Amino acid sequence: MIGVYLILALPLAGMAILALQRDSRKAGRINVLCNGLALAASVWLALDVLWRGPRLSPGKLLYIDSFNVYLVALTAFVGLTTSIFSGPYMAHEREIGRIGSRRLRLYYSMYQGFMLAMYLVLTTNSMGVMWVAMEGATLATVLLVSLYRTPESVEAAWKYFILCGVGIAQALFGTILLYFAAEQVQGLGGDALLWTVLHEHAAALNPSILALAFVFLLVGYGTKIGLVPLHQWLPDAHSEGPTPMSAILSGLLLNDALYAVVRCKMVVDGSLGNHTAGNLMMGFGMLSFLVAALFLHRQSDIKRLFSYSSIEHMGLMTFAFGVGSPWATFAALFHMTTHSLTKSAIFVTVGHASQLAGTQRMDKIRGLIRTQPAVGWGLLIGTVAIAGFPPFGVFASEFLVLVATMQDYPWLTPLLLLGVGTAFAGLFRHLQPMVYGDAPEGLRPIKANLLPVMIHLALVLWLGLAIPAFLGDWFNQATRLISGGLPL
């Protein structure tokens, strides 16, 4: 378990050090170093779980299995690449006077605070600690969204705080109901909120209370996922906060909230013995998928455009986990990976495109390929990938969701195809003029760090061509844990 302790200790130490670091260049390097060490620790932990199986800490408060360890590794990887991008990006923001040295210290400190909250959500065995960590992520995100202190960013931060505060209160009530149901089972005592204990005794828990608890948990954590109609905070938070924050919000926070829902579903399924939880997730997921695809057509801000794309994809993942078959679960896990890598890469290019044009308005962003080809091609390829074009990994994961739906719910297949087609049209009607249009006069290239984009998109392409054996085994183990079976 040393790897887990390191993963939690590194961002905690980084948060304290960066709060005191006045040199912005050093702060950027320290941020990268903390995330690099966390990635190394996550790889160590992943290998340990792969060889020795699930790990439980002596006090039972931390638990690592094949489901969360792969998300820990993904979180650490996206956290590292985004920190590499954020150094030069935030230095540019300071040069043009959007932030001062104090807010830059706040940014780096909260970046590590956010990472700590994400790791704690994933590694804790206690449903209560998971709720606290999710609330901690809310507080860190509020400070990041309001970093620029503009009226719009402060309003977006308040909107995020109020909506997610109400949502997380629902999740707290659901957690209390879980505890209430567990307390009625003799012998659980003080371990009543430990996930491993709840999962082991799921069949003995009161199904009526569990069903009610899941409704509150889905609504509560669903607000964090951005499920429609609980999504209103997400486009505003993306558009008003710094771009690196958008990358980690889309790539990490939404995944972690969905992880919390799936953990709850595993307990509830064991108690109810039916598909009630899955049906709820399928309904919310499909609604989010279709509504977000339609909203893509009505956007004028480039960051809002891709935030609705995130809602669309999170809806698809929620739907696939709701279907619950081994194929659908495998596809959902695969889609979590490909979406995180692709969307964080897109937000990096979006950040550079916005800095280049001096605005986030899409009607002012033109001719990126002519002005700065690397940024233009990065945005074009990233959008092609997230739209589900072959041979990228998003195409493969969406195809697997489609196949799984055809097997179990064939009457829903046309709705999925309709959503994919609508989203494709919504993305490309905006993309074409931004990439190929005539560049405004006086536009000059900027200093851009596209290394994270190239790494992420290369990985997404690789995953589309072939899933590496170790990753396939990992997905299979997690699939068996969640659904009880294997896709093949």
PDB file of N, CA and C in Angstrom, residues 396-462:
ATOM      1  N   ALA A 396     -13.772   3.150 -31.677  1.00  0.00           N
ATOM      2  CA  ALA A 396     -13.850   1.761 -31.213  1.00  0.00           C
ATOM      3  C   ALA A 396     -14.738   1.640 -29.973  1.00  0.00           C
ATOM      4  N   SER A 397     -14.590   2.565 -29.024  1.00  0.00           N
ATOM      5  CA  SER A 397     -15.386   2.454 -27.790  1.00  0.00           C
ATOM      6  C   SER A 397     -16.865   2.741 -28.064  1.00  0.00           C
ATOM      7  N   GLU A 398     -17.155   3.720 -28.926  1.00  0.00           N
ATOM      8  CA  GLU A 398     -18.560   3.985 -29.259  1.00  0.00           C
ATOM      9  C   GLU A 398     -19.161   2.808 -30.032  1.00  0.00           C
ATOM     10  N   PHE A 399     -18.359   2.194 -30.889  1.00  0.00           N
ATOM     11  CA  PHE A 399     -18.854   1.032 -31.644  1.00  0.00           C
ATOM     12  C   PHE A 399     -19.201  -0.117 -30.693  1.00  0.00           C
ATOM     13  N   LEU A 400     -18.358  -0.308 -29.656  1.00  0.00           N
ATOM     14  CA  LEU A 400     -18.634  -1.366 -28.675  1.00  0.00           C
ATOM     15  C   LEU A 400     -19.917  -1.071 -27.892  1.00  0.00           C
ATOM     16  N   VAL A 401     -20.134   0.221 -27.540  1.00  0.00           N
ATOM     17  CA  VAL A 401     -21.390   0.580 -26.853  1.00  0.00           C
ATOM     18  C   VAL A 401     -22.577   0.267 -27.760  1.00  0.00           C
ATOM     19  N   LEU A 402     -22.429   0.580 -29.037  1.00  0.00           N
ATOM     20  CA  LEU A 402     -23.507   0.323 -29.998  1.00  0.00           C
ATOM     21  C   LEU A 402     -23.798  -1.175 -30.111  1.00  0.00           C
ATOM     22  N   VAL A 403     -22.737  -1.986 -30.180  1.00  0.00           N
ATOM     23  CA  VAL A 403     -22.914  -3.446 -30.292  1.00  0.00           C
ATOM     24  C   VAL A 403     -23.597  -3.992 -29.034  1.00  0.00           C
ATOM     25  N   ALA A 404     -23.142  -3.512 -27.867  1.00  0.00           N
ATOM     26  CA  ALA A 404     -23.737  -3.985 -26.609  1.00  0.00           C
ATOM     27  C   ALA A 404     -25.214  -3.595 -26.533  1.00  0.00           C
ATOM     28  N   THR A 405     -25.549  -2.415 -27.017  1.00  0.00           N
ATOM     29  CA  THR A 405     -26.955  -1.977 -27.009  1.00  0.00           C
ATOM     30  C   THR A 405     -27.785  -2.812 -27.970  1.00  0.00           C
ATOM     31  N   MET A 406     -27.226  -3.131 -29.130  1.00  0.00           N
ATOM     32  CA  MET A 406     -27.957  -3.953 -30.108  1.00  0.00           C
ATOM     33  C   MET A 406     -28.258  -5.330 -29.542  1.00  0.00           C
ATOM     34  N   GLN A 407     -27.348  -5.844 -28.695  1.00  0.00           N
ATOM     35  CA  GLN A 407     -27.559  -7.168 -28.112  1.00  0.00           C
ATOM     36  C   GLN A 407     -28.698  -7.161 -27.088  1.00  0.00           C
ATOM     37  N   ASP A 408     -28.729  -6.127 -26.220  1.00  0.00           N
ATOM     38  CA  ASP A 408     -29.661  -6.143 -25.082  1.00  0.00           C
ATOM     39  C   ASP A 408     -30.880  -5.247 -25.262  1.00  0.00           C
ATOM     40  N   TYR A 409     -30.700  -4.118 -25.946  1.00  0.00           N
ATOM     41  CA  TYR A 409     -31.804  -3.165 -26.132  1.00  0.00           C
ATOM     42  C   TYR A 409     -31.792  -2.664 -27.582  1.00  0.00           C
ATOM     43  N   PRO A 410     -32.092  -3.533 -28.544  1.00  0.00           N
ATOM     44  CA  PRO A 410     -31.969  -3.133 -29.960  1.00  0.00           C
ATOM     45  C   PRO A 410     -32.842  -1.938 -30.324  1.00  0.00           C
ATOM     46  N   TRP A 411     -33.972  -1.751 -29.608  1.00  0.00           N
ATOM     47  CA  TRP A 411     -34.857  -0.640 -29.931  1.00  0.00           C
ATOM     48  C   TRP A 411     -34.251   0.718 -29.566  1.00  0.00           C
ATOM     49  N   LEU A 412     -33.173   0.727 -28.778  1.00  0.00           N
ATOM     50  CA  LEU A 412     -32.501   1.983 -28.437  1.00  0.00           C
ATOM     51  C   LEU A 412     -31.376   2.331 -29.425  1.00  0.00           C
ATOM     52  N   THR A 413     -31.021   1.397 -30.281  1.00  0.00           N
ATOM     53  CA  THR A 413     -29.918   1.636 -31.219  1.00  0.00           C
ATOM     54  C   THR A 413     -30.164   2.857 -32.117  1.00  0.00           C
ATOM     55  N   PRO A 414     -31.376   3.030 -32.692  1.00  0.00           N
ATOM     56  CA  PRO A 414     -31.585   4.230 -33.535  1.00  0.00           C
ATOM     57  C   PRO A 414     -31.345   5.537 -32.773  1.00  0.00           C
ATOM     58  N   LEU A 415     -31.705   5.578 -31.487  1.00  0.00           N
ATOM     59  CA  LEU A 415     -31.468   6.803 -30.710  1.00  0.00           C
ATOM     60  C   LEU A 415     -29.973   7.073 -30.560  1.00  0.00           C
ATOM     61  N   LEU A 416     -29.194   6.019 -30.343  1.00  0.00           N
ATOM     62  CA  LEU A 416     -27.741   6.195 -30.249  1.00  0.00           C
ATOM     63  C   LEU A 416     -27.172   6.707 -31.570  1.00  0.00           C
ATOM     64  N   LEU A 417     -27.621   6.122 -32.667  1.00  0.00           N
ATOM     65  CA  LEU A 417     -27.125   6.564 -33.981  1.00  0.00           C
ATOM     66  C   LEU A 417     -27.542   8.010 -34.252  1.00  0.00           C
ATOM     67  N   LEU A 418     -28.766   8.354 -33.847  1.00  0.00           N
ATOM     68  CA  LEU A 418     -29.229   9.729 -34.022  1.00  0.00           C
ATOM     69  C   LEU A 418     -28.353  10.699 -33.228  1.00  0.00           C
ATOM     70  N   GLY A 419     -28.024  10.338 -31.998  1.00  0.00           N
ATOM     71  CA  GLY A 419     -27.177  11.198 -31.168  1.00  0.00           C
ATOM     72  C   GLY A 419     -25.780  11.360 -31.741  1.00  0.00           C
ATOM     73  N   VAL A 420     -25.198  10.261 -32.215  1.00  0.00           N
ATOM     74  CA  VAL A 420     -23.851  10.326 -32.802  1.00  0.00           C
ATOM     75  C   VAL A 420     -23.854  11.236 -34.028  1.00  0.00           C
ATOM     76  N   GLY A 421     -24.861  11.065 -34.892  1.00  0.00           N
ATOM     77  CA  GLY A 421     -24.949  11.888 -36.106  1.00  0.00           C
ATOM     78  C   GLY A 421     -25.166  13.364 -35.783  1.00  0.00           C
ATOM     79  N   THR A 422     -26.030  13.647 -34.812  1.00  0.00           N
ATOM     80  CA  THR A 422     -26.301  15.033 -34.426  1.00  0.00           C
ATOM     81  C   THR A 422     -25.060  15.696 -33.836  1.00  0.00           C
ATOM     82  N   ALA A 423     -24.351  14.971 -33.004  1.00  0.00           N
ATOM     83  CA  ALA A 423     -23.135  15.517 -32.397  1.00  0.00           C
ATOM     84  C   ALA A 423     -22.065  15.773 -33.457  1.00  0.00           C
ATOM     85  N   PHE A 424     -21.935  14.847 -34.388  1.00  0.00           N
ATOM     86  CA  PHE A 424     -20.957  15.009 -35.475  1.00  0.00           C
ATOM     87  C   PHE A 424     -21.239  16.301 -36.252  1.00  0.00           C
ATOM     88  N   ALA A 425     -22.498  16.510 -36.611  1.00  0.00           N
ATOM     89  CA  ALA A 425     -22.864  17.715 -37.368  1.00  0.00           C
ATOM     90  C   ALA A 425     -22.636  18.973 -36.532  1.00  0.00           C
ATOM     91  N   GLY A 426     -22.959  18.899 -35.243  1.00  0.00           N
ATOM     92  CA  GLY A 426     -22.789  20.058 -34.373  1.00  0.00           C
ATOM     93  C   GLY A 426     -21.339  20.465 -34.215  1.00  0.00           C
ATOM     94  N   LEU A 427     -20.452  19.500 -34.160  1.00  0.00           N
ATOM     95  CA  LEU A 427     -19.029  19.818 -34.004  1.00  0.00           C
ATOM     96  C   LEU A 427     -18.439  20.377 -35.294  1.00  0.00           C
ATOM     97  N   PHE A 428     -18.755  19.745 -36.422  1.00  0.00           N
ATOM     98  CA  PHE A 428     -18.060  20.122 -37.652  1.00  0.00           C
ATOM     99  C   PHE A 428     -18.613  21.379 -38.308  1.00  0.00           C
ATOM    100  N   ARG A 429     -19.847  21.760 -38.000  1.00  0.00           N
ATOM    101  CA  ARG A 429     -20.343  23.016 -38.559  1.00  0.00           C
ATOM    102  C   ARG A 429     -19.588  24.204 -37.959  1.00  0.00           C
ATOM    103  N   HIS A 430     -19.084  24.038 -36.705  1.00  0.00           N
ATOM    104  CA  HIS A 430     -18.298  25.100 -36.073  1.00  0.00           C
ATOM    105  C   HIS A 430     -16.806  24.968 -36.400  1.00  0.00           C
ATOM    106  N   LEU A 431     -16.358  23.747 -36.571  1.00  0.00           N
ATOM    107  CA  LEU A 431     -14.917  23.519 -36.707  1.00  0.00           C
ATOM    108  C   LEU A 431     -14.359  24.031 -38.040  1.00  0.00           C
ATOM    109  N   GLN A 432     -15.087  23.786 -39.108  1.00  0.00           N
ATOM    110  CA  GLN A 432     -14.555  24.077 -40.443  1.00  0.00           C
ATOM    111  C   GLN A 432     -14.061  25.519 -40.596  1.00  0.00           C
ATOM    112  N   PRO A 433     -14.875  26.561 -40.283  1.00  0.00           N
ATOM    113  CA  PRO A 433     -14.354  27.932 -40.449  1.00  0.00           C
ATOM    114  C   PRO A 433     -13.223  28.277 -39.479  1.00  0.00           C
ATOM    115  N   MET A 434     -13.231  27.690 -38.284  1.00  0.00           N
ATOM    116  CA  MET A 434     -12.149  27.996 -37.348  1.00  0.00           C
ATOM    117  C   MET A 434     -10.813  27.478 -37.864  1.00  0.00           C
ATOM    118  N   VAL A 435     -10.840  26.337 -38.510  1.00  0.00           N
ATOM    119  CA  VAL A 435      -9.595  25.713 -38.959  1.00  0.00           C
ATOM    120  C   VAL A 435      -9.187  26.204 -40.344  1.00  0.00           C
ATOM    121  N   TYR A 436     -10.169  26.245 -41.273  1.00  0.00           N
ATOM    122  CA  TYR A 436      -9.826  26.539 -42.669  1.00  0.00           C
ATOM    123  C   TYR A 436     -10.174  27.963 -43.120  1.00  0.00           C
ATOM    124  N   GLY A 437     -10.922  28.716 -42.335  1.00  0.00           N
ATOM    125  CA  GLY A 437     -11.352  30.040 -42.777  1.00  0.00           C
ATOM    126  C   GLY A 437     -10.189  30.992 -42.968  1.00  0.00           C
ATOM    127  N   ASP A 438     -10.505  32.195 -43.490  1.00  0.00           N
ATOM    128  CA  ASP A 438      -9.463  33.206 -43.685  1.00  0.00           C
ATOM    129  C   ASP A 438      -9.042  33.781 -42.335  1.00  0.00           C
ATOM    130  N   ALA A 439      -7.748  33.843 -42.129  1.00  0.00           N
ATOM    131  CA  ALA A 439      -7.229  34.361 -40.859  1.00  0.00           C
ATOM    132  C   ALA A 439      -7.379  35.882 -40.800  1.00  0.00           C
ATOM    133  N   PRO A 440      -7.826  36.440 -39.681  1.00  0.00           N
ATOM    134  CA  PRO A 440      -7.915  37.901 -39.550  1.00  0.00           C
ATOM    135  C   PRO A 440      -6.531  38.538 -39.694  1.00  0.00           C
ATOM    136  N   GLU A 441      -6.519  39.770 -40.189  1.00  0.00           N
ATOM    137  CA  GLU A 441      -5.239  40.467 -40.358  1.00  0.00           C
ATOM    138  C   GLU A 441      -4.601  40.742 -39.001  1.00  0.00           C
ATOM    139  N   GLY A 442      -3.282  40.657 -38.975  1.00  0.00           N
ATOM    140  CA  GLY A 442      -2.548  40.990 -37.750  1.00  0.00           C
ATOM    141  C   GLY A 442      -2.410  39.851 -36.770  1.00  0.00           C
ATOM    142  N   LEU A 443      -2.966  38.699 -37.113  1.00  0.00           N
ATOM    143  CA  LEU A 443      -2.870  37.560 -36.196  1.00  0.00           C
ATOM    144  C   LEU A 443      -1.466  36.984 -36.261  1.00  0.00           C
ATOM    145  N   ARG A 444      -0.850  36.796 -35.117  1.00  0.00           N
ATOM    146  CA  ARG A 444       0.522  36.296 -35.076  1.00  0.00           C
ATOM    147  C   ARG A 444       0.590  35.016 -34.258  1.00  0.00           C
ATOM    148  N   PRO A 445       1.468  34.074 -34.661  1.00  0.00           N
ATOM    149  CA  PRO A 445       1.614  32.831 -33.867  1.00  0.00           C
ATOM    150  C   PRO A 445       2.047  33.140 -32.439  1.00  0.00           C
ATOM    151  N   ILE A 446       1.672  32.264 -31.527  1.00  0.00           N
ATOM    152  CA  ILE A 446       2.055  32.402 -30.125  1.00  0.00           C
ATOM    153  C   ILE A 446       2.941  31.228 -29.739  1.00  0.00           C
ATOM    154  N   LYS A 447       3.552  31.329 -28.575  1.00  0.00           N
ATOM    155  CA  LYS A 447       4.354  30.209 -28.072  1.00  0.00           C
ATOM    156  C   LYS A 447       3.398  29.121 -27.579  1.00  0.00           C
ATOM    157  N   ALA A 448       3.447  27.973 -28.221  1.00  0.00           N
ATOM    158  CA  ALA A 448       2.491  26.911 -27.883  1.00  0.00           C
ATOM    159  C   ALA A 448       3.224  25.633 -27.502  1.00  0.00           C
ATOM    160  N   ASN A 449       2.725  24.970 -26.472  1.00  0.00           N
ATOM    161  CA  ASN A 449       3.279  23.687 -26.041  1.00  0.00           C
ATOM    162  C   ASN A 449       2.290  22.594 -26.422  1.00  0.00           C
ATOM    163  N   LEU A 450       2.554  21.932 -27.531  1.00  0.00           N
ATOM    164  CA  LEU A 450       1.612  20.925 -28.026  1.00  0.00           C
ATOM    165  C   LEU A 450       2.076  19.495 -27.768  1.00  0.00           C
ATOM    166  N   LEU A 451       3.099  19.343 -26.934  1.00  0.00           N
ATOM    167  CA  LEU A 451       3.571  17.992 -26.605  1.00  0.00           C
ATOM    168  C   LEU A 451       2.459  17.139 -25.980  1.00  0.00           C
ATOM    169  N   PRO A 452       1.695  17.672 -24.988  1.00  0.00           N
ATOM    170  CA  PRO A 452       0.601  16.847 -24.428  1.00  0.00           C
ATOM    171  C   PRO A 452      -0.424  16.430 -25.483  1.00  0.00           C
ATOM    172  N   VAL A 453      -0.699  17.338 -26.431  1.00  0.00           N
ATOM    173  CA  VAL A 453      -1.680  17.018 -27.471  1.00  0.00           C
ATOM    174  C   VAL A 453      -1.197  15.847 -28.318  1.00  0.00           C
ATOM    175  N   MET A 454       0.062  15.915 -28.729  1.00  0.00           N
ATOM    176  CA  MET A 454       0.601  14.853 -29.592  1.00  0.00           C
ATOM    177  C   MET A 454       0.620  13.512 -28.860  1.00  0.00           C
ATOM    178  N   ILE A 455       1.013  13.544 -27.573  1.00  0.00           N
ATOM    179  CA  ILE A 455       1.060  12.291 -26.805  1.00  0.00           C
ATOM    180  C   ILE A 455      -0.339  11.698 -26.651  1.00  0.00           C
ATOM    181  N   HIS A 456      -1.290  12.539 -26.270  1.00  0.00           N
ATOM    182  CA  HIS A 456      -2.657  12.041 -26.042  1.00  0.00           C
ATOM    183  C   HIS A 456      -3.269  11.493 -27.328  1.00  0.00           C
ATOM    184  N   LEU A 457      -3.147  12.256 -28.404  1.00  0.00           N
ATOM    185  CA  LEU A 457      -3.788  11.812 -29.648  1.00  0.00           C
ATOM    186  C   LEU A 457      -3.091  10.571 -30.219  1.00  0.00           C
ATOM    187  N   ALA A 458      -1.779  10.465 -30.019  1.00  0.00           N
ATOM    188  CA  ALA A 458      -1.079   9.249 -30.465  1.00  0.00           C
ATOM    189  C   ALA A 458      -1.585   8.033 -29.678  1.00  0.00           C
ATOM    190  N   LEU A 459      -1.813   8.215 -28.386  1.00  0.00           N
ATOM    191  CA  LEU A 459      -2.339   7.101 -27.582  1.00  0.00           C
ATOM    192  C   LEU A 459      -3.756   6.722 -28.010  1.00  0.00           C
ATOM    193  N   VAL A 460      -4.573   7.741 -28.300  1.00  0.00           N
ATOM    194  CA  VAL A 460      -5.951   7.464 -28.731  1.00  0.00           C
ATOM    195  C   VAL A 460      -5.946   6.731 -30.077  1.00  0.00           C
ATOM    196  N   LEU A 461      -5.029   7.127 -30.960  1.00  0.00           N
ATOM    197  CA  LEU A 461      -4.902   6.420 -32.240  1.00  0.00           C
ATOM    198  C   LEU A 461      -4.459   4.984 -32.019  1.00  0.00           C
ATOM    199  N   TRP A 462      -3.493   4.791 -31.139  1.00  0.00           N
ATOM    200  CA  TRP A 462      -2.998   3.434 -30.823  1.00  0.00           C
ATOM    201  C   TRP A 462      -4.135   2.576 -30.273  1.00  0.00           C
TER     202      TRP A 462
END
